[in-house]
Amino acid sequence: MLPLASVAETSLALAKLRARGAKVSRLADLLRTCSVDEVGTVALWLTGESGRDRLGVGPAQVYIATTTPACSSPRLTVTETRARLTDIAAITGGGSKARRVQAMAALFAVATGDEQSFLARLLLGELRQGALAALVIDAIGQAFDTPLASIRRAWMLRGDIAEVAVIAHRSGRAGIETVGLTLFHPVQPMLAQPAADVDDALARIDRPILEYKLDGARVQIHKRRNDVRIFSRQGNDVTAALPEIVAQIGGLPEAELVLDGETLALTTDGGPLPFQTTMRRFGRHSDDPELRARLPLTLFCFDCLACGGQTLIDAPARRRHSALTETLPPALIIPREPDADADRAKAFLAAALAAGHEGLMAKDRDAPYAAGGRGSHWLKIKQAHTLDLVVLAAEWGSGRRSGWLSNLHLGARDGHGDYLMLGKTFKGLTDQLLAWQTEQLLAREIGRDEQCVHVRPELVVEVAFNELQQSRHYPAGLALRFARVKRYRSDKTALDADRIDTVRELFARQVAYQPQPDA
């Protein structure tokens, strides 16, 4: 059985390596030493995921466990550690909190110092070793001699890195290449990069398909006859909270469908309500008939991943969009301009903004559905630039904001798993949001100085800004100008936030499209 010490040692080594290839090779070496039963767990842990949300153990309990004297020699295996964590998660009933703390302390008592450090960082979400999911995916391909494209496709279709690792270990390329789209198993959503403006988008994608960009909740809908299930952006089953959408899709004549779209709450005249209002419905675990009557949600679909038993993810966008229009009534399809030149694109953007929406999406008509990353085949065009950034720290407010954490420190993840700060902002925060974020940030505190509370990088906030500017003050060399908070993205994790490469690309395009002075 694989010792936990081997995983802890690899984690420490990864943190010291800077070259991507070296990280991948080190990860691959470890994965080869795993049994089929161990490889999924190891792959998952080395992306920084532990399933800690199911443990019922908070930072305080983990910190208490770290005070337990370390074992002098390695004893734990991956299998035993996983079993102990599973047992901790199963503890319920009276006194469960204290019993979970005792079980956690017992686990740490048989761990070495390095193993304790690894477990603590894993459970706290602080395993910053540069082993992002994309690197682990590359390592799985290298470890089990399977083409990277095939591994990435399987990950897109399964959305579970542990399952992909197990299939690759057990069956290699043959097993991975049999992975297909399975109804009621959510596919990772395709994501977009920001474009500076319409001209930038048209320069990058020739005559794209344009769609309204809505400020709603992303949904993926699977249908087999009358059985309909709806999944959130994170792959969570939210069917119970959305019965009106279940009824709409369940009534369609097509027997099998997989649809991608957004749902949002609308005003009586058809304009969009704020995202937070939509989330009052979407964020629930069950149906509330009274709330549903007051706040119905409207579905707008923009992609078709499967239809009539045929998988369409590898088909060009124009084919998937044709399937959408052939299958759904127009009211369920997002407003679209299928073949736009510059003038029509700008008019379409003006119409989207006038209707109260965020802007446009520009999509390459020849591109397949490439999930799990921010590719250049989908671009988002907004009136104001926005980025989804991670809160790294916050400063205590003064005056009427005294007692609240106000000024947010914002960062983007780099390729090594670290966060590079891009600026601060206290603008756009209502009293209600200040109170909420103070509670949430204090629950994630990892340290503080006189004025600032540093937090685990977990909360994602959408930030609007006028432009990016060069800065010697921040390590990335860039800073946000006139940043203000639009909303917290409760539907996103830190891994879904924008990366520093995206920010740098946006700055490069901003410079390229900057108006030149007259000669």
PDB file of N, CA and C in Angstrom, residues 229-263:
ATOM      1  N   ARG A 229     -33.377  16.108 -15.266  1.00  0.00           N
ATOM      2  CA  ARG A 229     -32.553  16.527 -14.134  1.00  0.00           C
ATOM      3  C   ARG A 229     -31.739  17.737 -14.540  1.00  0.00           C
ATOM      4  N   ILE A 230     -31.580  18.645 -13.586  1.00  0.00           N
ATOM      5  CA  ILE A 230     -30.912  19.925 -13.837  1.00  0.00           C
ATOM      6  C   ILE A 230     -29.704  20.024 -12.919  1.00  0.00           C
ATOM      7  N   PHE A 231     -28.570  20.437 -13.507  1.00  0.00           N
ATOM      8  CA  PHE A 231     -27.320  20.539 -12.765  1.00  0.00           C
ATOM      9  C   PHE A 231     -26.807  21.978 -12.792  1.00  0.00           C
ATOM     10  N   SER A 232     -26.186  22.380 -11.703  1.00  0.00           N
ATOM     11  CA  SER A 232     -25.597  23.716 -11.609  1.00  0.00           C
ATOM     12  C   SER A 232     -24.246  23.743 -12.314  1.00  0.00           C
ATOM     13  N   ARG A 233     -23.655  24.911 -12.339  1.00  0.00           N
ATOM     14  CA  ARG A 233     -22.330  25.087 -12.931  1.00  0.00           C
ATOM     15  C   ARG A 233     -21.305  24.143 -12.300  1.00  0.00           C
ATOM     16  N   GLN A 234     -21.468  23.881 -10.986  1.00  0.00           N
ATOM     17  CA  GLN A 234     -20.534  23.025 -10.269  1.00  0.00           C
ATOM     18  C   GLN A 234     -20.896  21.541 -10.360  1.00  0.00           C
ATOM     19  N   GLY A 235     -21.948  21.209 -11.115  1.00  0.00           N
ATOM     20  CA  GLY A 235     -22.346  19.820 -11.254  1.00  0.00           C
ATOM     21  C   GLY A 235     -23.260  19.322 -10.161  1.00  0.00           C
ATOM     22  N   ASN A 236     -23.794  20.225  -9.338  1.00  0.00           N
ATOM     23  CA  ASN A 236     -24.724  19.829  -8.279  1.00  0.00           C
ATOM     24  C   ASN A 236     -26.129  19.678  -8.852  1.00  0.00           C
ATOM     25  N   ASP A 237     -26.854  18.699  -8.371  1.00  0.00           N
ATOM     26  CA  ASP A 237     -28.220  18.449  -8.827  1.00  0.00           C
ATOM     27  C   ASP A 237     -29.157  19.450  -8.159  1.00  0.00           C
ATOM     28  N   VAL A 238     -29.758  20.340  -8.946  1.00  0.00           N
ATOM     29  CA  VAL A 238     -30.650  21.382  -8.415  1.00  0.00           C
ATOM     30  C   VAL A 238     -32.072  21.196  -8.936  1.00  0.00           C
ATOM     31  N   THR A 239     -32.382  19.981  -9.394  1.00  0.00           N
ATOM     32  CA  THR A 239     -33.678  19.709 -10.009  1.00  0.00           C
ATOM     33  C   THR A 239     -34.841  20.084  -9.108  1.00  0.00           C
ATOM     34  N   ALA A 240     -34.751  19.730  -7.823  1.00  0.00           N
ATOM     35  CA  ALA A 240     -35.880  19.912  -6.911  1.00  0.00           C
ATOM     36  C   ALA A 240     -36.291  21.371  -6.779  1.00  0.00           C
ATOM     37  N   ALA A 241     -35.357  22.293  -6.945  1.00  0.00           N
ATOM     38  CA  ALA A 241     -35.654  23.711  -6.758  1.00  0.00           C
ATOM     39  C   ALA A 241     -36.246  24.364  -8.005  1.00  0.00           C
ATOM     40  N   LEU A 242     -36.300  23.649  -9.143  1.00  0.00           N
ATOM     41  CA  LEU A 242     -36.679  24.273 -10.412  1.00  0.00           C
ATOM     42  C   LEU A 242     -37.788  23.496 -11.125  1.00  0.00           C
ATOM     43  N   PRO A 243     -38.929  23.288 -10.479  1.00  0.00           N
ATOM     44  CA  PRO A 243     -39.975  22.459 -11.097  1.00  0.00           C
ATOM     45  C   PRO A 243     -40.552  23.048 -12.371  1.00  0.00           C
ATOM     46  N   GLU A 244     -40.578  24.388 -12.510  1.00  0.00           N
ATOM     47  CA  GLU A 244     -41.148  24.958 -13.726  1.00  0.00           C
ATOM     48  C   GLU A 244     -40.290  24.652 -14.944  1.00  0.00           C
ATOM     49  N   ILE A 245     -38.964  24.579 -14.746  1.00  0.00           N
ATOM     50  CA  ILE A 245     -38.073  24.243 -15.854  1.00  0.00           C
ATOM     51  C   ILE A 245     -38.174  22.752 -16.177  1.00  0.00           C
ATOM     52  N   VAL A 246     -38.295  21.926 -15.141  1.00  0.00           N
ATOM     53  CA  VAL A 246     -38.509  20.497 -15.359  1.00  0.00           C
ATOM     54  C   VAL A 246     -39.747  20.275 -16.219  1.00  0.00           C
ATOM     55  N   ALA A 247     -40.828  20.999 -15.916  1.00  0.00           N
ATOM     56  CA  ALA A 247     -42.077  20.840 -16.666  1.00  0.00           C
ATOM     57  C   ALA A 247     -41.905  21.285 -18.114  1.00  0.00           C
ATOM     58  N   GLN A 248     -41.180  22.397 -18.327  1.00  0.00           N
ATOM     59  CA  GLN A 248     -40.979  22.894 -19.699  1.00  0.00           C
ATOM     60  C   GLN A 248     -40.222  21.881 -20.548  1.00  0.00           C
ATOM     61  N   ILE A 249     -39.101  21.392 -20.028  1.00  0.00           N
ATOM     62  CA  ILE A 249     -38.262  20.475 -20.805  1.00  0.00           C
ATOM     63  C   ILE A 249     -38.895  19.097 -20.896  1.00  0.00           C
ATOM     64  N   GLY A 250     -39.546  18.668 -19.824  1.00  0.00           N
ATOM     65  CA  GLY A 250     -40.196  17.364 -19.839  1.00  0.00           C
ATOM     66  C   GLY A 250     -41.303  17.266 -20.868  1.00  0.00           C
ATOM     67  N   GLY A 251     -41.894  18.403 -21.228  1.00  0.00           N
ATOM     68  CA  GLY A 251     -42.969  18.411 -22.200  1.00  0.00           C
ATOM     69  C   GLY A 251     -42.520  18.449 -23.644  1.00  0.00           C
ATOM     70  N   LEU A 252     -41.208  18.548 -23.887  1.00  0.00           N
ATOM     71  CA  LEU A 252     -40.713  18.579 -25.267  1.00  0.00           C
ATOM     72  C   LEU A 252     -40.816  17.191 -25.904  1.00  0.00           C
ATOM     73  N   PRO A 253     -41.065  17.121 -27.200  1.00  0.00           N
ATOM     74  CA  PRO A 253     -41.235  15.809 -27.851  1.00  0.00           C
ATOM     75  C   PRO A 253     -39.956  15.001 -27.963  1.00  0.00           C
ATOM     76  N   GLU A 254     -38.782  15.645 -28.027  1.00  0.00           N
ATOM     77  CA  GLU A 254     -37.526  14.908 -28.180  1.00  0.00           C
ATOM     78  C   GLU A 254     -37.287  14.029 -26.954  1.00  0.00           C
ATOM     79  N   ALA A 255     -36.948  12.743 -27.177  1.00  0.00           N
ATOM     80  CA  ALA A 255     -36.840  11.784 -26.066  1.00  0.00           C
ATOM     81  C   ALA A 255     -35.589  12.016 -25.225  1.00  0.00           C
ATOM     82  N   GLU A 256     -34.444  12.349 -25.880  1.00  0.00           N
ATOM     83  CA  GLU A 256     -33.193  12.520 -25.141  1.00  0.00           C
ATOM     84  C   GLU A 256     -32.539  13.835 -25.521  1.00  0.00           C
ATOM     85  N   LEU A 257     -32.142  14.601 -24.493  1.00  0.00           N
ATOM     86  CA  LEU A 257     -31.521  15.908 -24.703  1.00  0.00           C
ATOM     87  C   LEU A 257     -30.503  16.187 -23.602  1.00  0.00           C
ATOM     88  N   VAL A 258     -29.452  16.916 -23.967  1.00  0.00           N
ATOM     89  CA  VAL A 258     -28.581  17.557 -22.994  1.00  0.00           C
ATOM     90  C   VAL A 258     -28.424  19.000 -23.456  1.00  0.00           C
ATOM     91  N   LEU A 259     -28.878  19.941 -22.645  1.00  0.00           N
ATOM     92  CA  LEU A 259     -28.912  21.358 -22.994  1.00  0.00           C
ATOM     93  C   LEU A 259     -28.050  22.172 -22.052  1.00  0.00           C
ATOM     94  N   ASP A 260     -27.477  23.237 -22.583  1.00  0.00           N
ATOM     95  CA  ASP A 260     -26.695  24.182 -21.785  1.00  0.00           C
ATOM     96  C   ASP A 260     -27.392  25.529 -21.851  1.00  0.00           C
ATOM     97  N   GLY A 261     -27.511  26.204 -20.722  1.00  0.00           N
ATOM     98  CA  GLY A 261     -28.209  27.483 -20.741  1.00  0.00           C
ATOM     99  C   GLY A 261     -28.080  28.243 -19.445  1.00  0.00           C
ATOM    100  N   GLU A 262     -28.915  29.249 -19.307  1.00  0.00           N
ATOM    101  CA  GLU A 262     -28.961  30.069 -18.095  1.00  0.00           C
ATOM    102  C   GLU A 262     -30.412  30.230 -17.687  1.00  0.00           C
ATOM    103  N   THR A 263     -30.616  30.342 -16.397  1.00  0.00           N
ATOM    104  CA  THR A 263     -31.940  30.654 -15.885  1.00  0.00           C
ATOM    105  C   THR A 263     -31.837  31.904 -15.034  1.00  0.00           C
TER     106      THR A 263
END
